[in-house]
Amino acid sequence: MSDLNSNIPEGELTNKWTKFKSSVALVNPSNKRSIEVIIVGSGLAGASAAATLAEMGYKVKCFCFQDSPRRAHSIAAQGGINAAKNYQNDGDSTYRLFYDTIKGGDYRAREANVHRLAEVSANIIDQCVAQGVPLAREYGGLLDNRSFGGTQVQRTFYAAGQTGQQLLLGAYSALERQIGMGKVEMYTRHEMLEVVKIDGKARGIIARNLITGELERHFGHAVVLGTGGYGNVFYLSTNAMGSNVTAAWKAHKQGAYFANPCYTQIHPTCIPVSGDHQSKLTLMSESLRNDGRIWVPKKKDDNRKASEIPEDERDYYLERRYPAFGNLVPRDVASRAAKERCDAGYGVGASKLAVYLDFKANTERYGKIEASKAGIHNPDKETCMRLGTAVIKEKYGNLFDMYAQITGENPYETPMRIYPAVHYTMGGLWVDYNLMTSVPGLYCTGEANFSDHGANRLGASALMQGLADGYFVLPYTIGAYLSKEISVKAIPTDHPAFVEAEAKAKGILDTLINIKGTKSVDHFHKRLGHIMWEKCGMARNAEGLNEAITEIRALRAEFWKDVRVPGTSDELNTELEKAGRVADFIELGELMCIDALNRNESCGGHFREEYQTEEGEALRDDVDYAYVAAWEFKEGVNFELHKEELKFENIKVAQRSYK
Amino acid sequence: MSTGNMNLTLKVWRQKNNKTTGALVDYKLADISPDMSFLEMFDVLNEQLINKGEEPVVFDHDCREGICGMCSMFINGRPHGPKDLVTTCQLHMRSFKDGDTIVVEPWRAAAFPVVKDLTVDRSAFDRVIAAGGFISVNTGNAQDANNLPIPKMQADAAFEAAACIGCGACVATCKNASAMLFVSAKISQLALLPQGQPERYRRVQSMVAQMDAEGFGNCTNTGACEAECPKGISLENIARMNRDFASAKFVSEETV
Ligand code: SF4
Ligand code: FES
């Protein structure tokens, strides 16, 4: 059934990566100096790859659209990074991390990739600590861990609520070191607008200098995209305002298959929408679920304040439905359960689209522990709350401050209101075991590829994957390709392929500027987001998806007739940048709906209402859908399906249960 | 859902590019909600400008959750506005009153030239980091992370210095446009950790040299930077940097 070759090495699962590394062809140092690699994106997956490839001796060019590589959105990841270190001696192992990730992904990820991820996870922590990343420590001076949704071991390393920031700044410092040594040429405020292909291979990119508007041609023996996810297709998401699919989508249109686009992660703990002006949603780290209990009133339409609702009139619905994992069920399960309660009329807050995340019980518990440490026997409630609040503050202070700043409410006193929001996209460009897309010489790393999380990503696994790809996987696997390229001289950028690609990019920019329509780019983006959230969001059905496809096509036609982009293309023009990105989001949105419609099952971040158990849990169809759906772009915005069959040889596929 | 009822007058710096001069331009805004963030208020302004056929105000922003360090507005004479410990994107309109006039300008510093409107060029910060703001360890060279225990207090202190988001508010608020707080935060983070020791003195020298080369001013201890820093980076870092810089001169040639 597979017509895609994933190039998974032969042999035992546990030996595949070791064997691959020791047998992959090498490029000798003098050849590396004349081999050029282009990296698009400077987040965890891009910066780590750029730094590592430069350390190895390749000539690297790295591009980002922000004003500095340090701004990439990996920086906003809060909770932590998983690694199978077993420092807590709680039974963790490479196999267990592998198993948890496959299970958490609802059996829709590739075994060999996930096992490799688990294997290198421990190296990441070592590397980051060596770089001076200040991860949280215990009093004994050793690294601290916390637990995260979907697992029963403590394997998550963290730096307060700023883990992404600290890891990214580590990768950024490694990258800047190489820039300082002249081994990486950094292009900030540049956006990739086209992949250049010569004789079927990726040989460079067209990038727009966002300050001058100039289109530039850049040659590379290989091109790597580490450009992040496409959650902003929903307009509102936890992504940064600039996060976009454009680089991946241009690659897709040049022949790179797009895999599992419908797998979208809706994060259960975000600050609810406050009004029509809302421009983005803010995540409250999942780590809060370690110490917060989620509840809604037992009574419908209960308008009392949280503090006025007595204990026995509260429904701790996650603890009720999933006694084994309770508040720590995986994200997709927690999100759907919140939606279910709100849809049924039990939501809280002005919009009624929120549930409570309550820290009171654990604050008191921590307070008791602190009191007894301080030799206070039988402390009163007030003392407990005061001491406990200090503990909570130490663990989550910055998150609580952020919540207070955004909502104007004090979360130390009243429970937080939370609601699910789009957070991460498991789908992305299809890649083989080497992280190469279906275009030879074009690679994809981090969130931008589809590879490791199946249909649902576990908390604290995104940072792990981004850094695994960039530090430890790609630098090896790309050698398999580049070792055959050593005789290729740098191709001059007046080659017709570059000329043509540049003309194409220019054509799109000119068209956008010249439409001179009546509605802003944001107007179209919001409408797209609305369609996607209503019909391709947390729950989907065939009827809604069919409607969505029709509506998106109509929206696309209207966009190209009526969008208004002020200014010109030869200057800093943020509206023009947004217009190009939204044009790509509209096409992607259609593909997401097509993919969701094709997948007649529910799994992880894809929940089809027609396919659920009597208790409302996702119902997979392993006979017909245990495959990766990889879509090929065809002229006129059409898509052709290719399938990569998923074989589970080391794990018994089972119905996920967190009860 | 909140609907707004605040009426505001904005005076916004408009400048086409770095070759032209700029000026403050007045805009009236009505029906602003107190729950909006400051940047969402700018979204409303820009939507209105676009609908009128004018060019929107260009400003830097990305994460809108106070962590990327990209937003950078000088609001009523203060970088990131009137609230302490908050970035522009995390400032909300409830910090203002109905009828207020708000003046919004870009960061002003010779080392941060204006690019357009409220957007400036902060690449000087990157070059200071490239000069030495790292530990020289190639990928694959690391030992097991727990082979190097670090006392919690020390790790926490390094973490506090590492919280800097590179926004440049410290430079913008300083009358000398000094970058000492930013530079000292990175130097302190690494100087506080055992991993940072081998390059400690070489690092401070090369980063300070680059800082000077970029045209940042000198520090005259006014403390404005600490007061305006959205991440609470402490002046102690500057003291530590100065000590290290002074010691570096006495450390033998081989170590530096
Ligand atoms: S020290 Fe503070 S004000 Fe200066 S760049 Fe860092 S975070 Fe911004
Ligand atoms: S936009 Fe990222 S810190 Fe304000």
Coordinates of C-alpha atoms in Angstrom, one line a residue, chain A residues 52 55 65-71 73 75-76 78 85 87 125-127 129-132 134 137-143 159-160 162 165-166 169 172-173 176-177 180 189 211 238 240-242 274-275 277-280 351 394 402 405-408 471-472 520 522 564 566-567 571-572 574-575, chain B residues 1-2 16 33 35-36 40 43 47 50-56 58 60-65 67-70 83 86 90-92 94 115-116 119-120 122 126 129-130 133-146 148-150 152 155 159 162-166 182 189-190 193 195:
Chain A
T52 CA 26.1 22.2 14.5
E55 CA 30.9 23.4 13.8
F65 CA 12.0 36.9 9.4
Q66 CA 12.5 38.4 12.8
D67 CA 15.0 41.1 13.7
S68 CA 17.2 38.5 15.5
P69 CA 17.4 34.8 15.6
R70 CA 16.8 34.9 19.3
R71 CA 13.1 35.9 18.7
H73 CA 8.8 31.4 18.7
I75 CA 11.3 31.0 22.9
A76 CA 7.7 31.0 24.2
Q78 CA 7.0 27.3 28.8
K85 CA 17.5 10.2 31.9
Y87 CA 17.5 10.7 37.2
I125 CA 20.1 17.8 28.3
D126 CA 23.9 17.2 28.5
Q127 CA 24.5 19.6 25.6
V129 CA 23.8 22.2 30.4
A130 CA 27.2 22.4 28.9
Q131 CA 26.2 25.6 27.1
G132 CA 25.2 27.2 30.4
P134 CA 20.2 27.3 33.6
R137 CA 18.0 22.3 40.2
E138 CA 17.5 20.7 43.5
Y139 CA 19.3 21.7 46.7
G140 CA 21.8 18.9 46.2
G141 CA 22.8 20.7 43.0
L142 CA 21.4 18.1 40.6
L143 CA 18.8 18.7 38.0
A159 CA 13.7 26.4 33.8
A160 CA 10.8 27.8 35.7
Q162 CA 10.7 29.7 30.6
Q165 CA 13.5 30.7 26.2
Q166 CA 16.5 29.2 28.0
L169 CA 19.0 31.2 23.9
Y172 CA 21.2 31.1 19.7
S173 CA 24.5 31.5 21.6
E176 CA 26.0 33.5 17.3
R177 CA 29.4 31.9 18.1
G180 CA 31.1 35.6 15.0
R189 CA 14.5 40.2 8.5
I211 CA 13.6 46.1 4.9
T238 CA -0.8 30.5 20.8
A240 CA 3.5 34.2 17.5
M241 CA 1.9 36.8 15.2
G242 CA 4.5 36.1 12.5
S274 CA -11.9 38.2 25.9
G275 CA -13.3 40.0 22.9
H277 CA -10.1 42.5 19.3
Q278 CA -8.3 39.4 20.4
S279 CA -5.1 39.0 18.3
K280 CA -3.6 35.9 19.8
S351 CA -18.4 34.0 27.9
E394 CA 8.5 29.9 43.1
M402 CA 1.2 36.9 33.1
Q405 CA -1.6 41.0 33.6
I406 CA -3.8 39.7 30.8
T407 CA -7.1 39.1 32.6
G408 CA -6.8 41.7 35.4
Y471 CA 21.7 18.9 17.1
F472 CA 21.8 15.2 16.8
S520 CA -7.6 44.3 4.9
D522 CA -6.6 40.6 8.7
R564 CA -6.1 45.7 0.0
P566 CA -1.3 49.5 1.0
G567 CA 2.2 50.7 0.1
E571 CA 10.1 48.9 1.2
L572 CA 9.3 47.5 4.7
T574 CA 4.2 44.4 6.9
E575 CA 0.8 44.2 5.2
Chain B
M1 CA -17.4 39.7 25.7
S2 CA -16.2 43.1 26.6
K16 CA 9.1 56.4 6.2
S33 CA -11.8 48.1 25.4
D35 CA -9.2 44.4 28.1
M36 CA -7.3 45.1 24.8
E40 CA -4.3 45.2 19.9
D43 CA -4.3 46.8 15.4
E47 CA -7.3 48.5 10.5
I50 CA -6.0 50.7 5.9
N51 CA -9.8 51.1 5.5
K52 CA -9.2 54.8 4.9
G53 CA -6.5 54.0 2.3
E54 CA -3.6 55.1 4.4
E55 CA -0.5 53.2 5.4
P56 CA -0.6 51.4 8.7
V58 CA 4.9 49.7 11.3
D60 CA 8.0 45.3 15.8
H61 CA 6.2 42.5 17.7
D62 CA 5.9 38.8 17.5
C63 CA 5.1 36.6 20.4
R64 CA 2.7 39.0 22.1
E65 CA 3.3 37.2 25.4
I67 CA 9.0 36.7 26.0
C68 CA 10.5 37.2 22.5
G69 CA 11.6 40.8 23.2
M70 CA 10.6 42.1 19.8
K83 CA 3.6 49.6 34.2
V86 CA 5.8 44.5 31.6
Q90 CA 1.6 42.7 27.8
L91 CA 0.5 46.2 28.6
H92 CA -3.3 46.5 28.6
R94 CA -6.9 49.2 31.6
V115 CA 14.1 51.5 10.3
K116 CA 10.5 52.7 9.8
T119 CA 10.7 49.9 14.2
V120 CA 14.4 50.1 15.0
R122 CA 18.8 46.2 17.3
D126 CA 23.4 40.2 18.3
I129 CA 26.6 38.2 21.8
A130 CA 28.6 36.9 18.8
G133 CA 28.1 35.7 24.8
F134 CA 28.5 31.9 24.8
I135 CA 30.3 28.9 26.1
S136 CA 32.6 27.3 23.5
V137 CA 31.2 23.8 23.4
N138 CA 30.5 22.1 20.1
T139 CA 27.6 19.7 19.8
G140 CA 28.5 16.3 21.1
N141 CA 31.2 17.4 23.5
A142 CA 29.1 17.3 26.6
Q143 CA 29.5 15.1 29.7
D144 CA 26.5 13.7 31.6
A145 CA 24.6 16.7 32.9
N146 CA 24.5 15.5 36.5
L148 CA 28.4 18.7 37.4
P149 CA 26.3 19.6 40.4
I150 CA 25.6 23.3 40.8
K152 CA 20.7 25.8 43.6
A155 CA 21.8 28.2 39.4
F159 CA 18.7 31.9 35.7
A162 CA 19.3 34.7 31.9
A163 CA 15.8 36.0 31.9
C164 CA 16.8 39.0 29.8
I165 CA 14.8 39.1 26.6
G166 CA 17.1 41.4 24.6
F182 CA 21.9 43.8 28.7
Q189 CA 24.7 34.3 33.7
L190 CA 27.8 32.6 32.4
L193 CA 28.1 29.0 36.3
Q195 CA 30.7 26.0 32.8

